[in-house]
Amino acid sequence: MTDTLKPRDNKDVEDAVRWALAEGKTLEIVGHGSKRGIGRPAQTDATLDLSGLVGVTLYEPEELVLTARAGTPIAEIEALVASRNQQLAFEPMDYGPLFGAPGGRGTIGGILAANLSGPRRIKAGAARDHFLGMTAVSGRGETFKSGGRVVKNVTGYDLCKLMAGSWGTLAALTEVTIKTLPRPETEATVLVLGMPVDAACKAMTVAMGSSCDVSGAAHLPADVARNASGDLPPGAAVTALRLEGVAPSVTHRRRALEAVLQTFGKLTALDHAASQALWRSIRDGLPLIATDPAAHGALWRISLPPSEGARFAARMPDSARILFDWAGGLLWLRVTQRGETLAPLVRDTVRACGGHATLIEAVTALHRVTDVFEPQDGSLGALTKRVKEGFDPNGVLSPGRMWAGV
Amino acid sequence: MAITMPELDAAVLARRDRIVAALCAIVPGEGVIASEQAMRPFESDGLTAYRALPMVVVLPDTTEQVRRVLAYCHRESIKVVPRGAGTSLSGGALPLTDGVLLGMAKFNRIRDIDFANRVVVAEPGVTNLAVTQAVEHAGFYYAPDPSSQIACTIGGNVAENSGGVHCLKYGMTANNVLGCELVLMNGDVVQIGGRHLDAGGYDLLGIITGSEGLLGVITEITVRILKKPETARAVLVGFMRSDDAGDCVSRIIGAGIIPGGMEMMDRPAIHATEEFVHAGYPLDVEALLIVELDGPQAEVDHLIARVETIARECKAVTCKVSASEQERLLFWAGRKAAFPAVGRISPDYYCMDGTIPRAKLPQVLKRIRELSEHYGLRVANVFHAGDGNLHPLILYDANKPGELDKTEAFGAEILKLCVAVGGVLTGEHGVGVEKRDLMPTMFSETDLAHQQRLKCAFDDKGLLNPGKVFPTLHRCAELGRLHVHAGRVPFPDIPRF
């Protein structure tokens, strides 16, 4: 059994990394472990559990900023900002249910380290766009900070962005500052029913190209819509477009959007509560949870130019179930194949479309034989490796989680 | 000008003729400028207090030429300073006497307009405004709008992570860039991101944006474009006390309203701009706020009414809503002309750029007034009020002996004050040479070393734009060294399971 170190403060984190450096050990960084299954399987000597670093240390709603220790539960932060009618606009997804764990777990540090964003990413930006400042301990066992506690800042390199999406391979975040934004007063979702994938992607493009300020655009084919929340009409493919804001604006934009979309198919709409339920279910990929263990296969997350969503989908096997978010720019792909047979097709297709694919969930055998994150070679791969070596020259922090040798 | 630039490389200067010949072979025709007279226009950028003639100017127009120039300079250990339109306000494009100035002006084509994916692919020398102009026939625009948008280039915007008056709602450059082609100092060409929303791997795009030309030379950029809001209206609100204006800003945001733009000016700025532009600003107020709401008509009308109510509650003495597009533009005309307007009432002015937590505004303004008296220099303040980005303009006369030094000392005190109240040295103009030596007021040696190691990953010899951003240059070998205790270290005293 590997050791678990549970630091109480920044100094403990420094000590842990220095110990690992001196002893030639490796550390896996975790918060609540809700995303632990993501990444290449790596053997580490000890676990650095940051879930003991808790507490919001600054929250000034009128300045739109919040500072918290990295292990603070995201649920606590979301409840706190909601009490002041604010939200984290990047709508962080919760991976728990997809991995068969309860929802509502995860830490703010984990959300940022994985750069998790939800459906609103198309309008409000990703987690990295809301990450303003940080303190962290690098693989050198040294504490460093970057950014600040103001929303506009260009002083020095923006290391927050580099940490976002580095999955704990460069540094252990100990404290973070994020931007908070007003929560929309109300929301509604316009649904177009029964469209095939290519028509749906066209409809989403039209909606995104309108002045309706759409804050969520997703397509759920019938076999995916079946498992989604939000009282969807049964049996039909659903294309959903979310509108948020003050009531008069939502009413006005709903009319405008319906006018733009009426030629695409039958329209209906979801009110505030049903809309919230639907988008939460899309955010967390709930319709793709494997309900039938026998059919349990791999889950891929594909990022593409939105116009390529339909083309990518057309090249996947008929048995694949696909949830289209980000107006066609984010595909969650559930395949039934257990083996590694589909990995080359996914990688080749995503390369042809211009984007990248991450293998989120797979039977262990697949993890062992295929890459998890998009493979990088040539000058980009070499650059990535040099960046890693700058922060973590001895490869102490989650080595190999993203790519072998990084 | 009391800033020390990197030591001159005599060996490089001694082989200048050979270097110029080699560059001419890579960039033929008129792409290499070596005569003193022709290089003169390149000697400074928007921060005109600092000047230096480069060793030679090169104006490539293909990625392959950029690649070959950089690879050559890397091999020969020659410093390189990249330059867009030269509008930097922090000296980011200040040439080096022993360095090549790499001008990107010839990269001025828009390569693709992709409405389906709502992106534009542009070369770095395209101006910010030209991106919007290329798509506005279809009702789209590019959101970040720095005041220099008519001249500044999109490549320079990426290098500086430029903002503008609309970035509270629409974000800075970093939030609007999806991909780039980058040439590293060693000649490697790297493609990062593309037309999809999140680039895979480490967020290199996020650190290149705002890296001030120290990490690589950008040869292509993919930016997001947005559909123009249906309408926009502005409210002009006057206050007798700047505290009331600050309070009004806080209450607007506290009410859940994020305006498209929210700008504040103090009395000296109001008077200077009104005399220049005649925008109809009230002259008997201490602070003036422009609040712009944009979106669907129904939303804008609804929110304008709420802003008016809040303004009255905050003791506004004047409150005027734009009744036409013409009037809205007139409200903005004064603010947008604030810098030249101040330029009319003083032989020279020095524009500062700190960000502060907004609540500290009254305290900071009071201290700036005290410092103004202490130094005997007038100040006009314009303020991106929504995001706390303060632009004090210090009025001075460069022809008076010692006045520039005094101005710089005053400016440095303002920036230190910003940091002391929880803010930062620069909100949108960049560190450059201007704030370089103030970096230690915000960052420790360790903080800066971590940033510099990132530079080493991109530029192992430290040849790209040295002397900017970092107060002390360290060799990458020295930065890379890791000090590990030789003997065994006891298991740390941390709870374990």
Coordinates of C-alpha atoms in Angstrom, one line a residue, chain B residues 71 88 106 117 135 171 183 274 333 427 430 447 456 483 486:
Chain B
A71 CA 17.5 29.8 -36.5
S88 CA 3.4 49.3 -26.9
K106 CA 4.4 42.5 -43.8
N117 CA -16.8 28.2 -36.6
V135 CA -16.4 40.5 -40.7
G171 CA -12.5 39.4 -21.9
V183 CA 8.3 30.1 -34.3
E274 CA -14.5 68.4 -22.8
A333 CA -15.6 60.4 -28.0
G427 CA -3.6 45.7 -16.1
G430 CA 2.6 45.1 -20.1
D447 CA 8.3 33.5 -8.3
C456 CA 14.2 28.8 -20.8
H483 CA 19.4 21.8 -5.0
A486 CA 22.6 15.3 -0.2

